[in-house]
Coordinates of N, CA and C in Angstrom, one line a residue:
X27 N -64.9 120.7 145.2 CA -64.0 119.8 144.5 C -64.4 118.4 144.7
X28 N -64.4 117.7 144.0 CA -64.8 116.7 143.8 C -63.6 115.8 144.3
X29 N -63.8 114.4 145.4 CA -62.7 113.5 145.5 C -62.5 112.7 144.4
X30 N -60.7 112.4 144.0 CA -60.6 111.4 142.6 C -60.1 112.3 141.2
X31 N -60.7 113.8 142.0 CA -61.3 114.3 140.5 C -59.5 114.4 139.6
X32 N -58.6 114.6 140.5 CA -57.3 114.7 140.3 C -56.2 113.3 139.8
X33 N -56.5 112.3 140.7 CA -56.1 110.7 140.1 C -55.4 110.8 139.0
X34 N -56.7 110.4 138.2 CA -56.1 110.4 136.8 C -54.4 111.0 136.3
X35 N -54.9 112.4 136.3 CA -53.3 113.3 136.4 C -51.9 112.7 137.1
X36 N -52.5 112.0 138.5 CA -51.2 111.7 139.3 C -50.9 110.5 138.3
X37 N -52.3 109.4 137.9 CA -51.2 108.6 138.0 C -50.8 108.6 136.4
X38 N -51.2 109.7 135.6 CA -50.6 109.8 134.3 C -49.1 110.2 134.6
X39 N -49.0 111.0 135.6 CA -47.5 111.9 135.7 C -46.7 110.1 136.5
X40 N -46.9 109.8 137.6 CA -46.3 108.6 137.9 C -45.4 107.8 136.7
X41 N -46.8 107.6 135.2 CA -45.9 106.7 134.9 C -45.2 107.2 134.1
X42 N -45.4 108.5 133.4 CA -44.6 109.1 132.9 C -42.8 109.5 133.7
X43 N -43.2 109.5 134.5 CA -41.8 109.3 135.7 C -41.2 107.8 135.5
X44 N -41.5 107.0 135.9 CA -41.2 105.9 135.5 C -40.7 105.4 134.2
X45 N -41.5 106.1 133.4 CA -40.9 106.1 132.2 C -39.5 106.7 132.0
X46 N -39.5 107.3 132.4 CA -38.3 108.4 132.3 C -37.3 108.4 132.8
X47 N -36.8 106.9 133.9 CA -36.1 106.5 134.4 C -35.1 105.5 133.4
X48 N -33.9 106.1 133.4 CA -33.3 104.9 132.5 C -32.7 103.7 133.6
X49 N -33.0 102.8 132.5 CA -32.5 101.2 133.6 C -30.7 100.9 133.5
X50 N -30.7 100.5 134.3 CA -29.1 100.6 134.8 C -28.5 99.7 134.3
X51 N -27.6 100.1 134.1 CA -26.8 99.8 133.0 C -25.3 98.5 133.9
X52 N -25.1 97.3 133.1 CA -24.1 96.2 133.8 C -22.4 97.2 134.0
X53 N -22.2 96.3 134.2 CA -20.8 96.0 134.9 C -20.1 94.6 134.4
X54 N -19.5 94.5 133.3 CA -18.9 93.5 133.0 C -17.5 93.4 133.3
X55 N -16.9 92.4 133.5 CA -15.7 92.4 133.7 C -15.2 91.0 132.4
X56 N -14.1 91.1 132.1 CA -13.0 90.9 131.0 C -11.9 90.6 131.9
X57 N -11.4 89.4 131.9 CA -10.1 89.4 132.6 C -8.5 88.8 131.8
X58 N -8.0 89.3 132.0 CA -6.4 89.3 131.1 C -5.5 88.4 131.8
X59 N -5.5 87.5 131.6 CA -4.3 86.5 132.5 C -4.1 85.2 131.7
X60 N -2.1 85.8 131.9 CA -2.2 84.2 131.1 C -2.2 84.6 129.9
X61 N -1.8 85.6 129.2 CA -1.8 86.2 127.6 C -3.3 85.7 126.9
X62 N -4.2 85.5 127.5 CA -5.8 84.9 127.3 C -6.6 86.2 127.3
X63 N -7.8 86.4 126.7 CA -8.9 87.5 127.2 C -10.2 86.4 127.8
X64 N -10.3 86.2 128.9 CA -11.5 85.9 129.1 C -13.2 86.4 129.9
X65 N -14.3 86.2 129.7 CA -14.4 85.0 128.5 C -14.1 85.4 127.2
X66 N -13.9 84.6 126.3 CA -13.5 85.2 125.0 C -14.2 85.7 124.6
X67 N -15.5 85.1 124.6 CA -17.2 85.7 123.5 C -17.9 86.7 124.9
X68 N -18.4 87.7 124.8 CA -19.3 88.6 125.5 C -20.4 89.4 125.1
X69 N -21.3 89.0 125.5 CA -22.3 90.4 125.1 C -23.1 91.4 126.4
X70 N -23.1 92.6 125.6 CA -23.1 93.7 126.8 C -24.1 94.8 125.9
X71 N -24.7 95.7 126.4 CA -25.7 96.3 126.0 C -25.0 97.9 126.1
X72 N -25.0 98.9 124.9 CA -25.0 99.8 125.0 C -25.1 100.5 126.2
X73 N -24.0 101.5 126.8 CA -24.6 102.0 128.3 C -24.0 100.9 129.2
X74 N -23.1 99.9 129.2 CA -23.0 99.2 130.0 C -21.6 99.5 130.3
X75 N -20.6 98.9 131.3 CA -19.4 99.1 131.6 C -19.0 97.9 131.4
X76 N -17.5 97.7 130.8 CA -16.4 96.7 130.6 C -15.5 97.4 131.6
X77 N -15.1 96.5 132.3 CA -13.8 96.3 133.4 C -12.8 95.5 132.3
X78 N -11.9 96.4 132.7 CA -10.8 94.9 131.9 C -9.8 95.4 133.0
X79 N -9.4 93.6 133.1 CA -9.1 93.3 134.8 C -7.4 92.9 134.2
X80 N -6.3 93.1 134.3 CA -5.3 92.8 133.8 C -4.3 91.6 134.9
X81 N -4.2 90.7 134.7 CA -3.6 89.9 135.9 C -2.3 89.7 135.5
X82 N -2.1 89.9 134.2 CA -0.2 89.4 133.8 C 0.3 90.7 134.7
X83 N 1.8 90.2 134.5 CA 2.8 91.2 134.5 C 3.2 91.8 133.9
X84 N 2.6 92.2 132.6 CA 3.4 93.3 130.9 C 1.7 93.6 131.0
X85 N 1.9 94.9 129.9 CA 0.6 95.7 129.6 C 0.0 94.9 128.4
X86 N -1.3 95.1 128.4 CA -2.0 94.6 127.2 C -3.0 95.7 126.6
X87 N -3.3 95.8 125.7 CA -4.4 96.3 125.1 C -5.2 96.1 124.6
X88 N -7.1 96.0 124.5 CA -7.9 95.9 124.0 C -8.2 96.9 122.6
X89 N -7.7 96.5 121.5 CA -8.3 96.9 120.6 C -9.1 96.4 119.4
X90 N -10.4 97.3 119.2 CA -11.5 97.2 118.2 C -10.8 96.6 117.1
X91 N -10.9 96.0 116.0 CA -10.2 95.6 114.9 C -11.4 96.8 114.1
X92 N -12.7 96.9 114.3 CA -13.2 98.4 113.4 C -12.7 100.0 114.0
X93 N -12.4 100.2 115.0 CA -12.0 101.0 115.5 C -12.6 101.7 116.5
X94 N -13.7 101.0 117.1 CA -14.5 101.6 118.0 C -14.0 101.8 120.0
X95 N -12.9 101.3 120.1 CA -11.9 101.7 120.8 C -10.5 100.8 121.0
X96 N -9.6 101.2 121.9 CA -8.5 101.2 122.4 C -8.1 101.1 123.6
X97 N -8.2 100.2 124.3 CA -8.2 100.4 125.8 C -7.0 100.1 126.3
X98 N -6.0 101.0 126.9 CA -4.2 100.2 127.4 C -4.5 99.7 128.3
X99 N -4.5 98.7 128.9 CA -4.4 97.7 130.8 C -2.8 97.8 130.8
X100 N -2.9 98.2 132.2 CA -1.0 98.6 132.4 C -0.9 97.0 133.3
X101 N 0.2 96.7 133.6 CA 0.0 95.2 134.4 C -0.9 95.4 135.2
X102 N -1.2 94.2 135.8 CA -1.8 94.0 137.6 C -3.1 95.3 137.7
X103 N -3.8 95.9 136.9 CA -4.4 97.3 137.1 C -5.9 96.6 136.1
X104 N -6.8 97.3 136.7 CA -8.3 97.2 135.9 C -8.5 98.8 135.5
X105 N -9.3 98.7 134.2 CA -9.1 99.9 133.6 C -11.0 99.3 133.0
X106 N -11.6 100.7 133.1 CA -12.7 100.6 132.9 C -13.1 101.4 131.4
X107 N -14.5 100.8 130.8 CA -14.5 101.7 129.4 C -16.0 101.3 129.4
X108 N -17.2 102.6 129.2 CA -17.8 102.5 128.9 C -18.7 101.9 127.0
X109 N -19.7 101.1 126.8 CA -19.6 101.1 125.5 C -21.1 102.1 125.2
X110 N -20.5 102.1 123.4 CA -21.0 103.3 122.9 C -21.5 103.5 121.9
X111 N -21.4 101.9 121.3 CA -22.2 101.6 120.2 C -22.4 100.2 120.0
X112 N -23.7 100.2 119.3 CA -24.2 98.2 118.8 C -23.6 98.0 117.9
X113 N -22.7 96.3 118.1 CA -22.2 95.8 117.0 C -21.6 94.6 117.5
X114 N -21.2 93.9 116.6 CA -20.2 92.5 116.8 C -18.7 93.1 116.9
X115 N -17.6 93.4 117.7 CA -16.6 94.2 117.5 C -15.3 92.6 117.7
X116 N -14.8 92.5 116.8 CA -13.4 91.8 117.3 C -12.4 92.9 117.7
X117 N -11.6 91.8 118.6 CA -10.5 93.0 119.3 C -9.3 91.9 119.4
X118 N -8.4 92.3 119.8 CA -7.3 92.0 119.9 C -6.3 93.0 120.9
X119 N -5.2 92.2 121.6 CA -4.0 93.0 122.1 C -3.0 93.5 121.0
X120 N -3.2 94.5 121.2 CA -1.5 95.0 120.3 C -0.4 94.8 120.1
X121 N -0.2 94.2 121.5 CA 0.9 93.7 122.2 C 1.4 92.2 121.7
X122 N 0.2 91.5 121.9 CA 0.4 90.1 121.6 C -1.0 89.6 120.4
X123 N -0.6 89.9 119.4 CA -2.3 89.5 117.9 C -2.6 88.8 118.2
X124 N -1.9 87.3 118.7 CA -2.5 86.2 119.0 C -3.9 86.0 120.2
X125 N -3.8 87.1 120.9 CA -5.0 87.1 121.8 C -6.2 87.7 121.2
X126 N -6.9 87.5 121.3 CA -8.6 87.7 120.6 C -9.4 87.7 121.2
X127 N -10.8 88.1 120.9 CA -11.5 88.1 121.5 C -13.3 88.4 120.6
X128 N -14.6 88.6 121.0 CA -15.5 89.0 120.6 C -16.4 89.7 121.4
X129 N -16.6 90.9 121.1 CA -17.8 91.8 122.1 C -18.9 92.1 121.3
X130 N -20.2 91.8 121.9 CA -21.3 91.6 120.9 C -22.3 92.7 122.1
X131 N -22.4 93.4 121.4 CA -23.2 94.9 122.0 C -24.5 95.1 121.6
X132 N -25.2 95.0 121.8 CA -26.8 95.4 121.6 C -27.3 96.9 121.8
X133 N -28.4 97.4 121.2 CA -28.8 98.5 121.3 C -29.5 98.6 122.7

């Protein structure tokens, strides 16, 4: 057997492994205080986590104005939601319209 003669193979399989590794995905956080969403404008990539951090003392909710979710924050409590699709999504509290917000998601 020839030295090397194998190489090639390893390092086709290596990068094929590497390839194959998906890249890790953020951790955003969204915080609720003060009938505010901040920051207002966000962008987050498919695969990524939204924290929404609630600091008042009444519940709020995060929702899609297209429908792409609903999230309840009960007071003083962080409630997590993965996202699950690309798009520009406005949201709002249910609770209070006047709070707004923009999540801009990428593929």
């Amino acid at each position: 057997m020839r030295p090397g003669r194998y190489l090639p193979l390893v390092a086709v399989a290596l990068l094929l492994g590497a390839a194959a590794v998906p890249a890790h995905a953020a951790t955003i956080q969204i915080t609720i205080d003060n009938l505010v969403f901040a920051p207002v404008e966000v962008s987050a990539k498919v695969g990524d986590t939204i924290e929404w951090i609630n600091k008042d003392v009444f519940a709020h909710t995060a929702t899609a104005r297209n429908g792409d979710f609903d999230v309840a924050t009960p007071p003083n409590k962080t409630v997590t939601s993965v996202l699950t699709k690309a798009g520009s999504v406005e949201y709002y509290c249910r609770y209070h319209p006047n709070m707004k917000a923009v999540l801009t998601i990428a593929p």
